[in-house]
Short mmCIF file of N, CA and C in Angstrom, two decimals:
data_model
loop_
_atom_site.label_atom_id
_atom_site.label_comp_id
_atom_site.label_asym_id
_atom_site.label_seq_id
_atom_site.Cartn_x
_atom_site.Cartn_y
_atom_site.Cartn_z
N MET A 18 -4.16 -21.22 -5.89
CA MET A 18 -3.10 -20.12 -6.56
C MET A 18 -3.57 -19.32 -7.66
N SER A 19 -4.77 -19.40 -8.23
CA SER A 19 -5.49 -18.92 -9.46
C SER A 19 -5.68 -17.64 -8.85
N ARG A 20 -6.85 -17.24 -8.08
CA ARG A 20 -7.04 -16.92 -7.13
C ARG A 20 -6.08 -15.57 -6.64
N LEU A 21 -5.33 -16.62 -6.74
CA LEU A 21 -4.07 -15.08 -6.13
C LEU A 21 -3.54 -14.71 -6.65
N LEU A 22 -3.51 -15.04 -8.05
CA LEU A 22 -2.01 -14.65 -9.22
C LEU A 22 -3.58 -14.01 -9.92
N LYS A 23 -4.83 -14.01 -9.66
CA LYS A 23 -6.06 -12.33 -10.43
C LYS A 23 -5.46 -11.21 -9.16
N VAL A 24 -4.97 -11.41 -8.00
CA VAL A 24 -4.71 -10.59 -7.56
C VAL A 24 -3.38 -9.81 -6.93
N ILE A 25 -2.71 -10.41 -7.74
CA ILE A 25 -1.02 -9.93 -8.46
C ILE A 25 -1.74 -9.32 -9.84
N GLU A 26 -1.86 -10.31 -10.52
CA GLU A 26 -2.04 -9.63 -12.49
C GLU A 26 -3.01 -7.48 -11.54
N ASP A 27 -3.62 -7.84 -11.13
CA ASP A 27 -5.16 -6.73 -10.98
C ASP A 27 -4.01 -5.47 -10.29
N LEU A 28 -2.91 -5.68 -9.29
CA LEU A 28 -2.14 -5.16 -9.09
C LEU A 28 -0.93 -4.72 -10.10
N ARG A 29 -0.58 -5.49 -10.65
CA ARG A 29 0.62 -5.22 -11.90
C ARG A 29 -0.10 -4.54 -12.98
N VAL A 30 -1.64 -4.32 -12.58
CA VAL A 30 -1.66 -3.58 -13.80
C VAL A 30 -1.69 -1.69 -13.74
N LEU A 31 -1.69 -1.63 -12.51
CA LEU A 31 -1.40 -0.53 -11.90
C LEU A 31 0.20 0.24 -12.44
N ASP A 32 0.80 -0.68 -12.50
CA ASP A 32 2.51 -0.49 -12.80
C ASP A 32 2.96 -1.59 -13.18
N VAL A 33 3.67 -1.66 -14.12
CA VAL A 33 3.65 -3.30 -14.39
C VAL A 33 5.25 -3.78 -13.87
N GLU A 34 6.23 -2.56 -12.60
CA GLU A 34 7.36 -2.85 -12.67
C GLU A 34 7.45 -3.09 -10.78
N MET A 35 5.67 -3.06 -10.03
CA MET A 35 5.26 -2.68 -8.73
C MET A 35 5.55 -4.16 -8.18
N PRO A 36 6.74 -3.64 -7.39
CA PRO A 36 7.92 -4.89 -6.31
C PRO A 36 6.93 -5.80 -5.10
N ALA A 37 6.69 -6.87 -5.27
CA ALA A 37 6.34 -7.22 -3.73
C ALA A 37 6.25 -6.96 -2.86
N GLN A 38 7.05 -6.10 -2.39
CA GLN A 38 7.38 -4.97 -1.35
C GLN A 38 6.19 -4.82 -1.58
N VAL A 39 6.06 -3.47 -2.27
CA VAL A 39 4.91 -2.61 -2.35
C VAL A 39 3.73 -3.11 -2.07
N MET A 40 3.62 -4.19 -3.22
CA MET A 40 1.82 -4.51 -2.68
C MET A 40 1.74 -5.52 -1.33
N SER A 41 2.72 -5.99 -0.98
CA SER A 41 2.52 -6.19 0.36
C SER A 41 2.16 -5.27 1.48
N CYS A 42 2.54 -4.01 1.16
CA CYS A 42 2.60 -2.99 1.72
C CYS A 42 0.64 -2.34 1.82
N PHE A 43 0.45 -2.73 0.50
CA PHE A 43 -1.31 -2.18 0.00
C PHE A 43 -2.06 -2.95 1.07
N LEU A 44 -1.43 -4.26 0.70
CA LEU A 44 -2.64 -5.07 1.77
C LEU A 44 -2.46 -5.10 3.22
N PHE A 45 -0.77 -4.58 3.26
CA PHE A 45 -1.33 -4.32 4.51
C PHE A 45 -2.55 -3.70 4.98
N VAL A 46 -1.92 -3.10 4.89
CA VAL A 46 -3.06 -1.28 5.29
C VAL A 46 -3.91 -1.76 4.55
N ALA A 47 -4.71 -2.23 3.49
CA ALA A 47 -6.00 -2.43 3.11
C ALA A 47 -6.57 -3.65 4.66
N SER A 48 -6.04 -4.38 5.04
CA SER A 48 -6.18 -5.07 6.34
C SER A 48 -6.29 -4.61 7.52
N CYS A 49 -5.96 -3.37 7.40
CA CYS A 49 -5.99 -2.92 9.18
C CYS A 49 -7.58 -1.75 9.02
N ASP A 50 -8.56 -2.35 9.43
CA ASP A 50 -9.76 -1.72 8.90
C ASP A 50 -9.60 0.03 9.28
N ASN A 51 -9.11 0.71 9.98
CA ASN A 51 -8.66 2.24 9.93
C ASN A 51 -7.42 2.81 10.03
N GLY A 52 -6.34 1.87 9.45
CA GLY A 52 -5.64 2.59 8.96
C GLY A 52 -4.23 1.97 9.97
N CYS A 53 -3.30 2.51 9.45
CA CYS A 53 -2.20 2.04 10.21
C CYS A 53 -0.72 2.71 11.04
N THR A 54 -0.18 2.42 12.14
CA THR A 54 1.16 3.54 11.70
C THR A 54 2.29 3.27 10.85
N THR A 55 3.16 3.76 10.55
CA THR A 55 4.38 3.09 9.43
C THR A 55 5.08 2.40 10.52
N ALA A 56 5.09 2.37 11.40
CA ALA A 56 6.07 1.39 12.76
C ALA A 56 5.12 0.24 12.51
N GLU A 57 3.94 0.33 12.85
CA GLU A 57 2.94 -1.60 12.68
C GLU A 57 3.59 -1.89 11.39
N LEU A 58 3.90 -1.28 10.30
CA LEU A 58 3.97 -1.96 9.15
C LEU A 58 5.06 -2.14 8.99
N GLN A 59 6.05 -1.65 9.58
CA GLN A 59 7.69 -2.28 9.09
C GLN A 59 7.32 -3.75 10.19
N VAL A 60 7.35 -3.54 11.46
CA VAL A 60 6.88 -4.54 12.22
C VAL A 60 6.41 -5.64 11.43
N GLU A 61 5.46 -5.34 11.01
CA GLU A 61 4.18 -7.04 11.02
C GLU A 61 5.23 -7.48 9.22
N LEU A 62 5.44 -6.16 9.08
CA LEU A 62 6.15 -6.99 7.30
C LEU A 62 8.24 -6.81 7.59
N GLY A 63 8.63 -6.58 8.68
CA GLY A 63 9.84 -6.75 8.60
C GLY A 63 10.59 -5.94 7.47
N LEU A 64 10.24 -5.29 7.55
CA LEU A 64 10.46 -3.25 6.28
C LEU A 64 11.67 -2.76 7.62
N THR A 65 12.71 -2.49 6.91
CA THR A 65 13.65 -1.01 6.86
C THR A 65 13.14 0.12 7.09
N ALA A 66 13.20 1.31 8.16
CA ALA A 66 12.46 2.45 7.81
C ALA A 66 12.93 2.68 6.69
N ALA A 67 13.76 3.38 6.16
CA ALA A 67 13.99 3.26 4.35
C ALA A 67 13.30 2.52 3.11
N SER A 68 13.34 1.35 3.69
CA SER A 68 12.27 0.70 2.63
C SER A 68 10.88 0.82 2.61
N MET A 69 10.32 1.05 3.82
CA MET A 69 8.85 1.01 4.17
C MET A 69 8.01 2.44 3.91
N SER A 70 9.40 3.32 3.12
CA SER A 70 9.17 5.16 3.08
C SER A 70 9.17 4.52 1.62
N ARG A 71 9.97 3.87 0.76
CA ARG A 71 9.82 4.11 -0.54
C ARG A 71 8.75 3.25 -0.59
N CYS A 72 8.34 2.17 -0.02
CA CYS A 72 7.34 0.96 -0.41
C CYS A 72 5.97 2.17 -0.63
N THR A 73 5.46 3.38 0.65
CA THR A 73 4.43 3.77 1.04
C THR A 73 4.84 4.81 -0.19
N ASP A 74 5.41 5.34 -0.21
CA ASP A 74 5.43 7.27 -1.03
C ASP A 74 5.10 6.38 -3.10
N TRP A 75 5.92 5.41 -2.38
CA TRP A 75 4.87 4.87 -3.93
C TRP A 75 3.81 4.49 -4.35
N LEU A 76 2.94 3.94 -2.89
CA LEU A 76 1.07 3.84 -2.79
C LEU A 76 1.04 5.05 -2.96
N THR A 77 1.92 6.25 -2.32
CA THR A 77 1.13 7.43 -2.32
C THR A 77 0.91 8.19 -3.91
N GLY A 78 1.13 9.54 -4.00
CA GLY A 78 1.50 9.87 -4.93
C GLY A 78 3.06 10.39 -5.30
N GLN A 79 3.60 9.88 -4.84
CA GLN A 79 4.80 10.76 -4.01
C GLN A 79 6.24 9.74 -4.72
N HIS A 80 5.78 8.86 -6.02
CA HIS A 80 7.23 8.20 -6.48
C HIS A 80 8.07 8.88 -6.09
N ARG A 81 9.02 8.02 -6.07
CA ARG A 81 10.60 8.81 -5.72
C ARG A 81 11.43 9.20 -6.87
N SER A 82 11.54 8.26 -7.77
CA SER A 82 12.02 8.33 -9.34
C SER A 82 11.53 8.82 -9.96
N ASN A 83 9.93 9.39 -10.04
CA ASN A 83 8.77 9.47 -11.15
C ASN A 83 6.97 9.94 -10.32
N PRO A 84 7.34 11.11 -10.03
CA PRO A 84 6.20 11.51 -9.37
C PRO A 84 4.52 10.98 -9.88
N SER A 85 4.65 11.21 -11.60
CA SER A 85 3.51 10.96 -12.01
C SER A 85 3.72 8.95 -11.94
N ARG A 86 4.73 8.77 -11.06
CA ARG A 86 3.96 7.05 -11.47
C ARG A 86 3.32 6.59 -9.76
N GLY A 87 2.92 7.98 -8.66
CA GLY A 87 2.93 7.23 -7.67
C GLY A 87 1.13 7.31 -7.51
N LEU A 88 0.81 5.75 -7.25
CA LEU A 88 -0.66 5.33 -7.55
C LEU A 88 -1.60 5.89 -6.64
N ASN A 89 -1.38 6.75 -5.62
CA ASN A 89 -2.42 7.53 -5.17
C ASN A 89 -3.51 6.39 -5.06
N LEU A 90 -2.90 5.50 -3.78
CA LEU A 90 -3.84 4.13 -2.60
C LEU A 90 -3.97 4.18 -1.86
N ILE A 91 -3.00 5.25 -1.04
CA ILE A 91 -3.43 5.42 0.46
C ILE A 91 -2.82 6.93 0.72
N THR A 92 -2.73 7.41 1.28
CA THR A 92 -2.49 8.81 2.39
C THR A 92 -1.58 8.67 3.49
N LYS A 93 -0.91 9.41 3.78
CA LYS A 93 0.28 9.33 4.49
C LYS A 93 0.22 10.32 5.37
N GLU A 94 -0.24 10.26 6.31
CA GLU A 94 -0.12 11.85 7.27
C GLU A 94 0.55 11.35 8.57
N VAL A 95 0.99 12.66 9.75
CA VAL A 95 1.48 12.73 10.42
C VAL A 95 0.68 11.78 11.51
N TYR A 96 1.19 11.47 12.42
CA TYR A 96 0.56 10.75 13.20
C TYR A 96 0.77 11.44 14.74
N GLN A 97 -0.24 11.81 14.74
CA GLN A 97 -1.01 13.01 16.22
C GLN A 97 0.22 12.28 17.57
N ALA A 98 -0.10 10.98 17.57
CA ALA A 98 0.09 10.52 18.92
C ALA A 98 1.70 10.54 19.34
N ASN A 99 2.23 10.47 18.01
CA ASN A 99 4.09 10.52 17.79
C ASN A 99 4.46 11.35 16.32
N LYS A 100 5.08 12.31 16.23
CA LYS A 100 5.11 12.95 15.42
C LYS A 100 6.11 12.75 14.14
N ARG A 101 6.62 11.78 14.78
CA ARG A 101 7.64 11.22 13.89
C ARG A 101 7.52 9.64 12.99
N LEU A 102 6.29 9.53 13.75
CA LEU A 102 5.16 8.30 12.27
C LEU A 102 4.73 9.05 11.79
N ARG A 103 3.92 8.04 10.54
CA ARG A 103 2.59 8.37 10.04
C ARG A 103 2.36 7.68 10.05
N TYR A 104 0.64 8.56 9.67
CA TYR A 104 -0.56 7.46 9.57
C TYR A 104 -1.36 7.14 8.52
N LEU A 105 -1.12 5.47 8.39
CA LEU A 105 -1.76 4.96 6.64
C LEU A 105 -2.72 4.60 6.89
N GLN A 106 -3.79 5.42 5.39
CA GLN A 106 -5.13 5.06 5.25
C GLN A 106 -5.09 5.03 3.91
N LEU A 107 -6.19 4.20 3.60
CA LEU A 107 -6.57 3.69 2.03
C LEU A 107 -7.20 5.23 1.52
N THR A 108 -6.50 5.30 0.17
CA THR A 108 -7.97 6.93 -0.43
C THR A 108 -9.31 6.32 -0.93
N GLN A 109 -10.09 6.60 -1.15
CA GLN A 109 -11.09 6.15 -2.09
C GLN A 109 -10.60 4.81 -3.51
N GLN A 110 -9.93 5.33 -3.97
CA GLN A 110 -9.49 4.37 -5.01
C GLN A 110 -8.77 3.18 -4.33
N GLY A 111 -7.77 3.16 -2.90
CA GLY A 111 -7.72 2.33 -2.79
C GLY A 111 -8.66 1.32 -1.98
N ARG A 112 -9.66 2.51 -1.68
CA ARG A 112 -10.80 1.24 -1.38
C ARG A 112 -10.29 0.35 -2.08
N ASN A 113 -11.36 1.22 -3.21
CA ASN A 113 -11.44 0.27 -3.94
C ASN A 113 -11.24 -1.36 -4.09
N LEU A 114 -10.10 -0.98 -4.61
CA LEU A 114 -9.26 -2.00 -5.46
C LEU A 114 -9.35 -2.95 -3.92
N ALA A 115 -8.94 -2.36 -3.35
CA ALA A 115 -9.19 -3.67 -1.80
C ALA A 115 -10.56 -4.38 -2.00
N LYS A 116 -11.46 -3.15 -2.22
CA LYS A 116 -12.87 -4.43 -2.41
C LYS A 116 -12.80 -5.67 -3.29
N ARG A 117 -12.51 -4.98 -4.49
CA ARG A 117 -11.94 -5.19 -5.57
C ARG A 117 -11.01 -7.25 -5.23
N LEU A 118 -10.31 -6.45 -5.27
CA LEU A 118 -9.25 -7.54 -4.67
C LEU A 118 -9.94 -8.55 -3.81
N SER A 119 -10.33 -8.03 -2.03
CA SER A 119 -11.25 -8.62 -1.59
C SER A 119 -12.40 -10.36 -2.68
N THR A 120 -12.92 -9.26 -3.12
CA THR A 120 -14.14 -10.38 -4.13
C THR A 120 -13.02 -11.10 -4.39
N TYR A 121 -11.42 -10.79 -5.95
CA TYR A 121 -11.13 -12.86 -6.32
C TYR A 121 -10.85 -13.18 -5.41
N LEU A 122 -10.12 -13.00 -3.92
CA LEU A 122 -9.64 -14.06 -3.31
C LEU A 122 -10.77 -14.98 -2.42
N ASN A 123 -12.33 -14.04 -2.40
CA ASN A 123 -13.09 -15.16 -1.26
C ASN A 123 -14.26 -14.84 -1.99
N GLY A 124 -13.70 -15.21 -3.31
CA GLY A 124 -15.42 -15.06 -4.17
C GLY A 124 -16.53 -14.40 -3.99
#
């Protein structure tokens, strides 16, 4: 449990009000070696389209209520195979964080 708590505490350093859904979205994208689509994220985490959009906006630089709160941990680009979807990948900052969190969890 202490390892999981360390991960949560490290994420909350980025934004003390970060909801668990935002954390789970980041962890899911980080677990996908080559990124994922918004549809994959929605299905895997059981999110509505609106909730998924809010969470991923927060993880990019586009936080809806305060743009300066965006975390810049992921990128969200149009998915060329289906332009209604977005493709999510970690930024360098996101990869660094994912590596650090993995170290906490895996020792």
